[in-house]
JSON list of C-alpha atoms and ligand atoms in Angstrom, two decimals:
[
{"chain": "A", "resi": 32, "resn": "UNK", "atom": "CA", "xyz": [3.30, 22.81, -2.17]},
{"chain": "A", "resi": 33, "resn": "UNK", "atom": "CA", "xyz": [0.24, 23.22, -4.10]},
{"chain": "A", "resi": 34, "resn": "UNK", "atom": "CA", "xyz": [-1.38, 20.06, -5.13]},
{"chain": "A", "resi": 35, "resn": "UNK", "atom": "CA", "xyz": [-3.81, 18.52, -7.92]},
{"chain": "A", "resi": 36, "resn": "UNK", "atom": "CA", "xyz": [-6.81, 19.82, -7.93]},
{"chain": "A", "resi": 37, "resn": "UNK", "atom": "CA", "xyz": [-7.68, 19.13, -10.95]},
{"chain": "A", "resi": 38, "resn": "UNK", "atom": "CA", "xyz": [-6.91, 14.78, -11.09]},
{"chain": "A", "resi": 39, "resn": "UNK", "atom": "CA", "xyz": [-8.56, 14.66, -7.47]},
{"chain": "A", "resi": 40, "resn": "UNK", "atom": "CA", "xyz": [-10.90, 16.47, -7.58]},
{"chain": "A", "resi": 41, "resn": "UNK", "atom": "CA", "xyz": [-14.66, 14.42, -8.15]},
{"chain": "A", "resi": 42, "resn": "UNK", "atom": "CA", "xyz": [-12.22, 11.21, -7.93]},
{"chain": "A", "resi": 43, "resn": "UNK", "atom": "CA", "xyz": [-14.01, 8.32, -7.02]},
{"chain": "A", "resi": 44, "resn": "UNK", "atom": "CA", "xyz": [-13.15, 4.86, -7.82]},
{"chain": "A", "resi": 45, "resn": "UNK", "atom": "CA", "xyz": [-15.01, 1.94, -8.49]},
{"chain": "A", "resi": 46, "resn": "UNK", "atom": "CA", "xyz": [-14.02, -1.72, -7.22]},
{"chain": "A", "resi": 47, "resn": "UNK", "atom": "CA", "xyz": [-15.53, -3.50, -9.84]},
{"chain": "A", "resi": 48, "resn": "UNK", "atom": "CA", "xyz": [-13.44, -1.23, -12.34]},
{"chain": "A", "resi": 49, "resn": "UNK", "atom": "CA", "xyz": [-9.56, -1.00, -10.63]},
{"chain": "A", "resi": 50, "resn": "UNK", "atom": "CA", "xyz": [-10.34, -5.10, -11.12]},
{"chain": "A", "resi": 51, "resn": "UNK", "atom": "CA", "xyz": [-10.69, -4.91, -14.70]},
{"chain": "A", "resi": 52, "resn": "UNK", "atom": "CA", "xyz": [-7.87, -3.05, -14.82]},
{"chain": "A", "resi": 53, "resn": "UNK", "atom": "CA", "xyz": [-5.91, -5.27, -11.90]},
{"chain": "A", "resi": 54, "resn": "UNK", "atom": "CA", "xyz": [-6.85, -8.02, -15.24]},
{"chain": "A", "resi": 55, "resn": "UNK", "atom": "CA", "xyz": [-6.78, -6.29, -17.12]},
{"chain": "A", "resi": 56, "resn": "UNK", "atom": "CA", "xyz": [-2.70, -5.31, -16.80]},
{"chain": "A", "resi": 57, "resn": "UNK", "atom": "CA", "xyz": [-2.14, -8.99, -15.78]},
{"chain": "A", "resi": 58, "resn": "UNK", "atom": "CA", "xyz": [-2.05, -8.16, -11.61]},
{"chain": "A", "resi": 59, "resn": "UNK", "atom": "CA", "xyz": [-4.24, -10.34, -10.36]},
{"chain": "A", "resi": 60, "resn": "UNK", "atom": "CA", "xyz": [-2.43, -13.90, -10.39]},
{"chain": "A", "resi": 61, "resn": "UNK", "atom": "CA", "xyz": [-4.46, -16.96, -9.76]},
{"chain": "A", "resi": 62, "resn": "UNK", "atom": "CA", "xyz": [-2.27, -20.25, -8.19]},
{"chain": "A", "resi": 63, "resn": "UNK", "atom": "CA", "xyz": [-1.28, -20.98, -4.91]},
{"chain": "A", "resi": 64, "resn": "UNK", "atom": "CA", "xyz": [1.36, -17.76, -3.05]},
{"chain": "A", "resi": 65, "resn": "UNK", "atom": "CA", "xyz": [3.75, -17.79, -0.75]},
{"chain": "A", "resi": 66, "resn": "UNK", "atom": "CA", "xyz": [2.97, -14.47, 0.82]},
{"chain": "A", "resi": 67, "resn": "UNK", "atom": "CA", "xyz": [5.99, -11.57, 2.31]},
{"chain": "A", "resi": 68, "resn": "UNK", "atom": "CA", "xyz": [3.99, -12.69, 5.87]},
{"chain": "A", "resi": 69, "resn": "UNK", "atom": "CA", "xyz": [4.32, -16.54, 5.35]},
{"chain": "A", "resi": 70, "resn": "UNK", "atom": "CA", "xyz": [0.49, -16.53, 4.37]},
{"chain": "A", "resi": 71, "resn": "UNK", "atom": "CA", "xyz": [0.30, -18.83, 0.86]},
{"chain": "A", "resi": 72, "resn": "UNK", "atom": "CA", "xyz": [-2.73, -17.60, -1.24]},
{"chain": "A", "resi": 73, "resn": "UNK", "atom": "CA", "xyz": [-4.81, -18.18, -4.69]},
{"chain": "A", "resi": 74, "resn": "UNK", "atom": "CA", "xyz": [-4.37, -15.28, -5.54]},
{"chain": "A", "resi": 75, "resn": "UNK", "atom": "CA", "xyz": [-1.88, -12.85, -6.07]},
{"chain": "A", "resi": 76, "resn": "UNK", "atom": "CA", "xyz": [-2.24, -8.61, -5.77]},
{"chain": "A", "resi": 77, "resn": "UNK", "atom": "CA", "xyz": [0.66, -7.31, -8.09]},
{"chain": "A", "resi": 78, "resn": "UNK", "atom": "CA", "xyz": [0.40, -4.10, -7.39]},
{"chain": "A", "resi": 79, "resn": "UNK", "atom": "CA", "xyz": [3.48, -2.88, -9.66]},
{"chain": "A", "resi": 80, "resn": "UNK", "atom": "CA", "xyz": [2.32, -4.76, -13.22]},
{"chain": "A", "resi": 81, "resn": "UNK", "atom": "CA", "xyz": [-1.01, -2.22, -12.39]},
{"chain": "A", "resi": 82, "resn": "UNK", "atom": "CA", "xyz": [1.36, 0.79, -10.98]},
{"chain": "A", "resi": 83, "resn": "UNK", "atom": "CA", "xyz": [3.33, 0.43, -13.83]},
{"chain": "A", "resi": 84, "resn": "UNK", "atom": "CA", "xyz": [0.57, 3.00, -15.95]},
{"chain": "A", "resi": 85, "resn": "UNK", "atom": "CA", "xyz": [0.63, 6.63, -14.94]},
{"chain": "A", "resi": 86, "resn": "UNK", "atom": "CA", "xyz": [-2.93, 6.48, -16.22]},
{"chain": "A", "resi": 87, "resn": "UNK", "atom": "CA", "xyz": [-4.09, 3.68, -14.03]},
{"chain": "A", "resi": 88, "resn": "UNK", "atom": "CA", "xyz": [-2.16, 4.96, -10.96]},
{"chain": "A", "resi": 89, "resn": "UNK", "atom": "CA", "xyz": [-3.60, 8.81, -10.85]},
{"chain": "A", "resi": 90, "resn": "UNK", "atom": "CA", "xyz": [-6.62, 8.09, -10.92]},
{"chain": "A", "resi": 91, "resn": "UNK", "atom": "CA", "xyz": [-6.61, 4.59, -8.40]},
{"chain": "A", "resi": 92, "resn": "UNK", "atom": "CA", "xyz": [-4.34, 7.55, -6.40]},
{"chain": "A", "resi": 93, "resn": "UNK", "atom": "CA", "xyz": [-6.76, 10.36, -6.78]},
{"chain": "A", "resi": 94, "resn": "UNK", "atom": "CA", "xyz": [-8.96, 8.00, -5.29]},
{"chain": "A", "resi": 95, "resn": "UNK", "atom": "CA", "xyz": [-7.28, 7.87, -2.24]},
{"chain": "A", "resi": 96, "resn": "UNK", "atom": "CA", "xyz": [-6.12, 12.03, -2.15]},
{"chain": "A", "resi": 97, "resn": "UNK", "atom": "CA", "xyz": [-9.53, 12.52, -2.26]},
{"chain": "A", "resi": 98, "resn": "UNK", "atom": "CA", "xyz": [-11.05, 10.26, 0.05]},
{"chain": "A", "resi": 99, "resn": "UNK", "atom": "CA", "xyz": [-7.98, 11.74, 2.47]},
{"chain": "A", "resi": 100, "resn": "UNK", "atom": "CA", "xyz": [-9.10, 15.46, 2.13]},
{"chain": "A", "resi": 101, "resn": "UNK", "atom": "CA", "xyz": [-12.93, 14.09, 2.53]},
{"chain": "A", "resi": 102, "resn": "UNK", "atom": "CA", "xyz": [-11.66, 13.30, 6.29]},
{"chain": "A", "resi": 103, "resn": "UNK", "atom": "CA", "xyz": [-10.59, 16.92, 6.66]},
{"chain": "A", "resi": 104, "resn": "UNK", "atom": "CA", "xyz": [-6.81, 15.22, 6.80]},
{"chain": "A", "resi": 105, "resn": "UNK", "atom": "CA", "xyz": [-3.90, 17.50, 5.98]},
{"chain": "A", "resi": 106, "resn": "UNK", "atom": "CA", "xyz": [-0.51, 15.41, 5.50]},
{"chain": "A", "resi": 107, "resn": "UNK", "atom": "CA", "xyz": [2.25, 16.64, 5.71]},
{"chain": "A", "resi": 108, "resn": "UNK", "atom": "CA", "xyz": [4.16, 14.09, 3.98]},
{"chain": "A", "resi": 109, "resn": "UNK", "atom": "CA", "xyz": [3.32, 10.94, 2.28]},
{"chain": "A", "resi": 110, "resn": "UNK", "atom": "CA", "xyz": [5.51, 7.97, 2.66]},
{"chain": "A", "resi": 111, "resn": "UNK", "atom": "CA", "xyz": [5.41, 5.22, 1.76]},
{"chain": "A", "resi": 112, "resn": "UNK", "atom": "CA", "xyz": [7.26, 0.85, 2.09]},
{"chain": "A", "resi": 113, "resn": "UNK", "atom": "CA", "xyz": [9.57, 0.58, -0.28]},
{"chain": "A", "resi": 114, "resn": "UNK", "atom": "CA", "xyz": [9.83, -1.27, -2.63]},
{"chain": "A", "resi": 115, "resn": "UNK", "atom": "CA", "xyz": [6.01, -1.65, -3.21]},
{"chain": "A", "resi": 116, "resn": "UNK", "atom": "CA", "xyz": [4.55, 1.45, -1.18]},
{"chain": "A", "resi": 117, "resn": "UNK", "atom": "CA", "xyz": [6.94, 3.47, -3.21]},
{"chain": "A", "resi": 118, "resn": "UNK", "atom": "CA", "xyz": [5.08, 4.16, -6.74]},
{"chain": "A", "resi": 119, "resn": "UNK", "atom": "CA", "xyz": [1.55, 4.70, -5.21]},
{"chain": "A", "resi": 120, "resn": "UNK", "atom": "CA", "xyz": [3.27, 6.70, -1.86]},
{"chain": "A", "resi": 121, "resn": "UNK", "atom": "CA", "xyz": [4.57, 8.84, -4.61]},
{"chain": "A", "resi": 122, "resn": "UNK", "atom": "CA", "xyz": [2.18, 9.25, -7.17]},
{"chain": "A", "resi": 123, "resn": "UNK", "atom": "CA", "xyz": [-0.62, 10.33, -3.84]},
{"chain": "A", "resi": 124, "resn": "UNK", "atom": "CA", "xyz": [2.00, 12.95, -2.35]},
{"chain": "A", "resi": 125, "resn": "UNK", "atom": "CA", "xyz": [2.59, 14.07, -6.05]},
{"chain": "A", "resi": 126, "resn": "UNK", "atom": "CA", "xyz": [-1.31, 14.61, -5.69]},
{"chain": "A", "resi": 127, "resn": "UNK", "atom": "CA", "xyz": [-1.89, 15.92, -2.36]},
{"chain": "A", "resi": 128, "resn": "UNK", "atom": "CA", "xyz": [1.46, 18.78, -2.81]},
{"chain": "A", "resi": 129, "resn": "UNK", "atom": "CA", "xyz": [3.29, 17.30, 0.10]},
{"chain": "A", "resi": 130, "resn": "UNK", "atom": "CA", "xyz": [7.47, 15.75, -0.19]},
{"chain": "A", "resi": 131, "resn": "UNK", "atom": "CA", "xyz": [6.94, 11.50, -0.99]},
{"chain": "A", "resi": 132, "resn": "UNK", "atom": "CA", "xyz": [9.14, 9.53, 0.99]},
{"chain": "A", "resi": 133, "resn": "UNK", "atom": "CA", "xyz": [9.76, 5.78, 1.69]},
{"chain": "A", "resi": 134, "resn": "UNK", "atom": "CA", "xyz": [11.24, 4.16, 4.80]},
{"chain": "A", "resi": 135, "resn": "UNK", "atom": "CA", "xyz": [13.27, 0.35, 3.73]},
{"chain": "A", "resi": 136, "resn": "UNK", "atom": "CA", "xyz": [14.62, -2.60, 5.13]},
{"chain": "A", "resi": 137, "resn": "UNK", "atom": "CA", "xyz": [18.66, -3.01, 6.83]},
{"chain": "A", "resi": 138, "resn": "UNK", "atom": "CA", "xyz": [20.59, -5.78, 6.21]},
{"chain": "A", "resi": 139, "resn": "UNK", "atom": "CA", "xyz": [18.35, -6.72, 9.82]},
{"chain": "A", "resi": 140, "resn": "UNK", "atom": "CA", "xyz": [15.42, -7.19, 7.94]},
{"chain": "A", "resi": 141, "resn": "UNK", "atom": "CA", "xyz": [13.81, -3.81, 10.82]},
{"chain": "A", "resi": 142, "resn": "UNK", "atom": "CA", "xyz": [12.11, -1.26, 9.20]},
{"chain": "A", "resi": 143, "resn": "UNK", "atom": "CA", "xyz": [13.87, 1.85, 8.90]},
{"chain": "A", "resi": 144, "resn": "UNK", "atom": "CA", "xyz": [14.04, 5.75, 7.81]},
{"chain": "A", "resi": 145, "resn": "UNK", "atom": "CA", "xyz": [17.71, 6.61, 5.01]},
{"chain": "A", "resi": 146, "resn": "UNK", "atom": "CA", "xyz": [18.96, 8.49, 2.50]},
{"chain": "A", "resi": 147, "resn": "UNK", "atom": "CA", "xyz": [18.85, 12.06, 4.80]},
{"chain": "A", "resi": 148, "resn": "UNK", "atom": "CA", "xyz": [15.04, 10.82, 4.95]},
{"chain": "A", "resi": 149, "resn": "UNK", "atom": "CA", "xyz": [12.91, 12.56, 8.60]},
{"chain": "A", "resi": 150, "resn": "UNK", "atom": "CA", "xyz": [10.22, 13.26, 9.98]},
{"chain": "A", "resi": 151, "resn": "UNK", "atom": "CA", "xyz": [9.80, 15.81, 12.32]},
{"chain": "A", "resi": 152, "resn": "UNK", "atom": "CA", "xyz": [7.55, 15.99, 14.53]},
{"chain": "A", "resi": 153, "resn": "UNK", "atom": "CA", "xyz": [4.35, 17.24, 15.03]},
{"chain": "A", "resi": 154, "resn": "UNK", "atom": "CA", "xyz": [3.98, 16.30, 11.16]},
{"chain": "A", "resi": 155, "resn": "UNK", "atom": "CA", "xyz": [0.83, 14.61, 9.97]},
{"chain": "A", "resi": 156, "resn": "UNK", "atom": "CA", "xyz": [2.04, 11.19, 7.90]},
{"chain": "A", "resi": 157, "resn": "UNK", "atom": "CA", "xyz": [-0.51, 9.00, 5.63]},
{"chain": "A", "resi": 158, "resn": "UNK", "atom": "CA", "xyz": [1.15, 5.84, 5.18]},
{"chain": "A", "resi": 159, "resn": "UNK", "atom": "CA", "xyz": [1.17, 4.26, 2.18]},
{"chain": "A", "resi": 160, "resn": "UNK", "atom": "CA", "xyz": [0.50, 0.48, 0.86]},
{"chain": "A", "resi": 161, "resn": "UNK", "atom": "CA", "xyz": [-0.01, -0.72, -2.55]},
{"chain": "A", "resi": 162, "resn": "UNK", "atom": "CA", "xyz": [-0.83, -3.65, -1.03]},
{"chain": "A", "resi": 163, "resn": "UNK", "atom": "CA", "xyz": [-2.09, -4.82, 2.89]},
{"chain": "A", "resi": 164, "resn": "UNK", "atom": "CA", "xyz": [-1.84, -8.43, 3.91]},
{"chain": "A", "resi": 165, "resn": "UNK", "atom": "CA", "xyz": [-1.52, -8.48, 7.23]},
{"chain": "A", "resi": 166, "resn": "UNK", "atom": "CA", "xyz": [-1.01, -4.78, 8.30]},
{"chain": "A", "resi": 167, "resn": "UNK", "atom": "CA", "xyz": [2.38, -5.93, 9.75]},
{"chain": "A", "resi": 168, "resn": "UNK", "atom": "CA", "xyz": [4.92, -3.33, 7.16]},
{"chain": "A", "resi": 169, "resn": "UNK", "atom": "CA", "xyz": [2.04, -0.62, 7.18]},
{"chain": "A", "resi": 170, "resn": "UNK", "atom": "CA", "xyz": [2.53, -1.15, 11.04]},
{"chain": "A", "resi": 171, "resn": "UNK", "atom": "CA", "xyz": [6.56, -1.84, 11.03]},
{"chain": "A", "resi": 172, "resn": "UNK", "atom": "CA", "xyz": [6.40, 1.95, 9.27]},
{"chain": "A", "resi": 173, "resn": "UNK", "atom": "CA", "xyz": [4.28, 3.24, 12.11]},
{"chain": "A", "resi": 174, "resn": "UNK", "atom": "CA", "xyz": [6.49, 1.94, 15.10]},
{"chain": "A", "resi": 175, "resn": "UNK", "atom": "CA", "xyz": [9.21, 4.06, 13.30]},
{"chain": "A", "resi": 176, "resn": "UNK", "atom": "CA", "xyz": [7.26, 6.89, 12.19]},
{"chain": "A", "resi": 177, "resn": "UNK", "atom": "CA", "xyz": [6.00, 7.51, 15.72]},
{"chain": "A", "resi": 178, "resn": "UNK", "atom": "CA", "xyz": [6.25, 9.69, 18.53]},
{"chain": "A", "resi": 179, "resn": "UNK", "atom": "CA", "xyz": [4.16, 12.53, 20.47]},
{"chain": "A", "resi": 180, "resn": "UNK", "atom": "CA", "xyz": [2.70, 14.58, 18.81]},
{"chain": "A", "resi": 181, "resn": "UNK", "atom": "CA", "xyz": [2.57, 12.88, 15.11]},
{"chain": "A", "resi": 182, "resn": "UNK", "atom": "CA", "xyz": [-0.87, 11.29, 13.95]},
{"chain": "A", "resi": 183, "resn": "UNK", "atom": "CA", "xyz": [-0.64, 8.38, 10.68]},
{"chain": "A", "resi": 184, "resn": "UNK", "atom": "CA", "xyz": [-2.85, 7.20, 8.58]},
{"chain": "A", "resi": 185, "resn": "UNK", "atom": "CA", "xyz": [-2.79, 3.89, 6.67]},
{"chain": "A", "resi": 186, "resn": "UNK", "atom": "CA", "xyz": [-4.26, 2.95, 3.55]},
{"chain": "A", "resi": 187, "resn": "UNK", "atom": "CA", "xyz": [-4.12, 0.24, 0.73]},
{"chain": "A", "resi": 188, "resn": "UNK", "atom": "CA", "xyz": [-4.10, 0.24, -3.04]},
{"chain": "A", "resi": 189, "resn": "UNK", "atom": "CA", "xyz": [-5.47, -3.30, -2.23]},
{"chain": "A", "resi": 190, "resn": "UNK", "atom": "CA", "xyz": [-6.77, -5.61, 0.64]},
{"chain": "A", "resi": 191, "resn": "UNK", "atom": "CA", "xyz": [-7.16, -9.17, 3.09]},
{"chain": "A", "resi": 192, "resn": "UNK", "atom": "CA", "xyz": [-9.54, -9.65, 5.33]},
{"chain": "A", "resi": 193, "resn": "UNK", "atom": "CA", "xyz": [-6.33, -10.41, 7.46]},
{"chain": "A", "resi": 194, "resn": "UNK", "atom": "CA", "xyz": [-4.85, -7.49, 7.81]},
{"chain": "A", "resi": 195, "resn": "UNK", "atom": "CA", "xyz": [-8.64, -5.59, 9.15]},
{"chain": "A", "resi": 196, "resn": "UNK", "atom": "CA", "xyz": [-7.84, -6.40, 13.14]},
{"chain": "A", "resi": 197, "resn": "UNK", "atom": "CA", "xyz": [-4.38, -4.25, 13.17]},
{"chain": "A", "resi": 198, "resn": "UNK", "atom": "CA", "xyz": [-5.83, -0.58, 12.92]},
{"chain": "A", "resi": 199, "resn": "UNK", "atom": "CA", "xyz": [-7.72, -0.40, 16.01]},
{"chain": "A", "resi": 200, "resn": "UNK", "atom": "CA", "xyz": [-5.07, 1.66, 16.78]},
{"chain": "A", "resi": 201, "resn": "UNK", "atom": "CA", "xyz": [-4.57, 4.36, 14.31]},
{"chain": "A", "resi": 202, "resn": "UNK", "atom": "CA", "xyz": [-6.92, 5.59, 11.09]},
{"chain": "A", "resi": 203, "resn": "UNK", "atom": "CA", "xyz": [-7.54, 3.79, 8.39]},
{"chain": "A", "resi": 204, "resn": "UNK", "atom": "CA", "xyz": [-8.87, 4.68, 4.49]},
{"chain": "A", "resi": 205, "resn": "UNK", "atom": "CA", "xyz": [-11.62, 1.50, 3.96]},
{"chain": "A", "resi": 206, "resn": "UNK", "atom": "CA", "xyz": [-9.13, -0.17, 1.04]},
{"chain": "A", "resi": 207, "resn": "UNK", "atom": "CA", "xyz": [-9.90, 0.51, -2.71]},
{"chain": "A", "resi": 208, "resn": "UNK", "atom": "CA", "xyz": [-10.01, -3.23, -3.71]},
{"chain": "A", "resi": 209, "resn": "UNK", "atom": "CA", "xyz": [-10.72, -5.65, -1.03]},
{"chain": "A", "resi": 210, "resn": "UNK", "atom": "CA", "xyz": [-9.92, -9.25, -2.32]},
{"chain": "A", "resi": 211, "resn": "UNK", "atom": "CA", "xyz": [-11.78, -12.02, -0.07]},
{"chain": "A", "resi": 212, "resn": "UNK", "atom": "CA", "xyz": [-10.48, -14.99, -0.77]},
{"chain": "A", "resi": 213, "resn": "UNK", "atom": "CA", "xyz": [-9.12, -17.02, 2.35]},
{"chain": "A", "resi": 214, "resn": "UNK", "atom": "CA", "xyz": [-5.60, -17.39, 2.57]},
{"chain": "A", "resi": 215, "resn": "UNK", "atom": "CA", "xyz": [-4.75, -21.39, 2.73]},
{"chain": "A", "resi": 216, "resn": "UNK", "atom": "CA", "xyz": [-3.33, -23.20, 5.53]},
{"chain": "A", "resi": 217, "resn": "UNK", "atom": "CA", "xyz": [0.62, -22.21, 6.00]},
{"chain": "A", "resi": 218, "resn": "UNK", "atom": "CA", "xyz": [1.76, -25.86, 5.65]},
{"chain": "A", "resi": 219, "resn": "UNK", "atom": "CA", "xyz": [1.14, -26.37, 1.20]},
{"chain": "A", "resi": 220, "resn": "UNK", "atom": "CA", "xyz": [3.50, -26.15, -0.09]},
{"chain": "A", "resi": 221, "resn": "UNK", "atom": "CA", "xyz": [3.74, -23.21, -3.22]},
{"chain": "A", "resi": 222, "resn": "UNK", "atom": "CA", "xyz": [3.72, -24.30, -7.00]},
{"chain": "A", "resi": 223, "resn": "UNK", "atom": "CA", "xyz": [5.14, -21.64, -8.65]},
{"chain": "A", "resi": 224, "resn": "UNK", "atom": "CA", "xyz": [5.18, -18.57, -9.43]},
{"chain": "A", "resi": 225, "resn": "UNK", "atom": "CA", "xyz": [5.55, -18.36, -5.63]},
{"chain": "A", "resi": 226, "resn": "UNK", "atom": "CA", "xyz": [7.74, -15.77, -3.31]},
{"chain": "A", "resi": 227, "resn": "UNK", "atom": "CA", "xyz": [8.01, -12.56, -4.68]},
{"chain": "A", "resi": 228, "resn": "UNK", "atom": "CA", "xyz": [6.75, -13.91, -8.15]},
{"chain": "B", "resi": 292, "resn": "PRP", "atom": "O1", "xyz": [0.55, -6.89, 5.08]},
{"chain": "B", "resi": 292, "resn": "PRP", "atom": "P1", "xyz": [2.07, -7.33, 4.72]},
{"chain": "B", "resi": 292, "resn": "PRP", "atom": "O2", "xyz": [1.51, -8.95, 5.41]},
{"chain": "B", "resi": 292, "resn": "PRP", "atom": "O3", "xyz": [2.76, -6.88, 6.00]},
{"chain": "B", "resi": 292, "resn": "PRP", "atom": "O4", "xyz": [1.56, -7.49, 3.66]},
{"chain": "B", "resi": 292, "resn": "PRP", "atom": "C1", "xyz": [1.60, -6.56, 3.12]},
{"chain": "B", "resi": 292, "resn": "PRP", "atom": "C2", "xyz": [3.39, -6.14, 2.30]},
{"chain": "B", "resi": 292, "resn": "PRP", "atom": "O5", "xyz": [3.71, -7.36, 2.35]},
{"chain": "B", "resi": 292, "resn": "PRP", "atom": "C3", "xyz": [4.59, -6.37, 0.12]},
{"chain": "B", "resi": 292, "resn": "PRP", "atom": "O6", "xyz": [5.29, -5.89, 0.28]},
{"chain": "B", "resi": 292, "resn": "PRP", "atom": "P2", "xyz": [7.36, -6.60, 0.39]},
{"chain": "B", "resi": 292, "resn": "PRP", "atom": "O7", "xyz": [7.47, -7.39, 2.07]},
{"chain": "B", "resi": 292, "resn": "PRP", "atom": "O8", "xyz": [6.74, -8.64, -0.13]},
{"chain": "B", "resi": 292, "resn": "PRP", "atom": "O9", "xyz": [8.58, -6.25, 0.23]},
{"chain": "B", "resi": 292, "resn": "PRP", "atom": "P3", "xyz": [8.22, -5.12, -1.37]},
{"chain": "B", "resi": 292, "resn": "PRP", "atom": "O10", "xyz": [7.57, -3.95, -1.33]},
{"chain": "B", "resi": 292, "resn": "PRP", "atom": "O11", "xyz": [9.69, -4.92, -1.84]},
{"chain": "B", "resi": 292, "resn": "PRP", "atom": "O12", "xyz": [8.43, -7.10, -2.49]},
{"chain": "B", "resi": 292, "resn": "PRP", "atom": "C4", "xyz": [3.22, -4.98, 0.47]},
{"chain": "B", "resi": 292, "resn": "PRP", "atom": "O13", "xyz": [3.94, -4.73, -0.65]},
{"chain": "B", "resi": 292, "resn": "PRP", "atom": "C5", "xyz": [3.37, -5.05, 1.39]},
{"chain": "B", "resi": 292, "resn": "PRP", "atom": "O14", "xyz": [4.09, -3.64, 2.10]},
{"chain": "B", "resi": 293, "resn": "ORO", "atom": "O1", "xyz": [0.97, -10.40, 1.86]},
{"chain": "B", "resi": 293, "resn": "ORO", "atom": "C1", "xyz": [1.91, -9.96, -0.15]},
{"chain": "B", "resi": 293, "resn": "ORO", "atom": "O2", "xyz": [2.87, -10.14, 0.79]},
{"chain": "B", "resi": 293, "resn": "ORO", "atom": "C2", "xyz": [1.19, -9.48, -1.23]},
{"chain": "B", "resi": 293, "resn": "ORO", "atom": "C3", "xyz": [0.21, -10.02, -1.16]},
{"chain": "B", "resi": 293, "resn": "ORO", "atom": "C4", "xyz": [-0.84, -9.42, -2.76]},
{"chain": "B", "resi": 293, "resn": "ORO", "atom": "O3", "xyz": [-1.41, -10.04, -3.29]},
{"chain": "B", "resi": 293, "resn": "ORO", "atom": "N1", "xyz": [0.65, -8.79, -3.43]},
{"chain": "B", "resi": 293, "resn": "ORO", "atom": "C5", "xyz": [1.72, -8.26, -2.97]},
{"chain": "B", "resi": 293, "resn": "ORO", "atom": "O4", "xyz": [1.81, -7.96, -4.27]},
{"chain": "B", "resi": 293, "resn": "ORO", "atom": "N2", "xyz": [1.94, -8.81, -2.13]}
]
């Protein structure tokens, strides 16, 4: 497939601009939130509100695509975990000129590849995420995909500090937007809007 070089030939992403755009889309929320990991936070990045706008999603994905290309990586497929990784994964795949597929959780909460999606041994995979907090979801995708001869690289649109230590065993790109506020103690009751705002 042919990539779309006109979009990401010299793409960069300014973290300040990205924060401004997140605020403009009401995607950067303050409050008390319980995250998917169970951790609590005073800030929530609702990437879906940002990614609903193709004119914002495209440059963000272009910056990721540019960094992936600059690193000399030539992925065969982009995989994003549903739901958050679907839109950014698809847009990244479109710009890299690869198929874009997604994993999803089954009834037991296990990350799986369904819908006839397959990855052949030896294919190189980029895992696309909208948010990385602990890195658990990304690592679950990596576990699903990991077979001898397969390389994966992870990348989130937004990231929290807690996720960094988990990346040691496969290459990851630096976050586009890092939010460094402390995650609070787990046991405080979250005020609405809370889980999966
Ligand atoms: O780094 P982690 O601690 O795993 O947290 C980040 C993950 O949490 C969110 O997904 P969620 O599990 O809430 O599912 P969703 O995309 O369906 O909302 C987000 O889209 C990431 O996949
Ligand atoms: O960790 C999460 O679940 C999470 C954090 C965040 O800021 N945004 C989001 O959609 N999920």
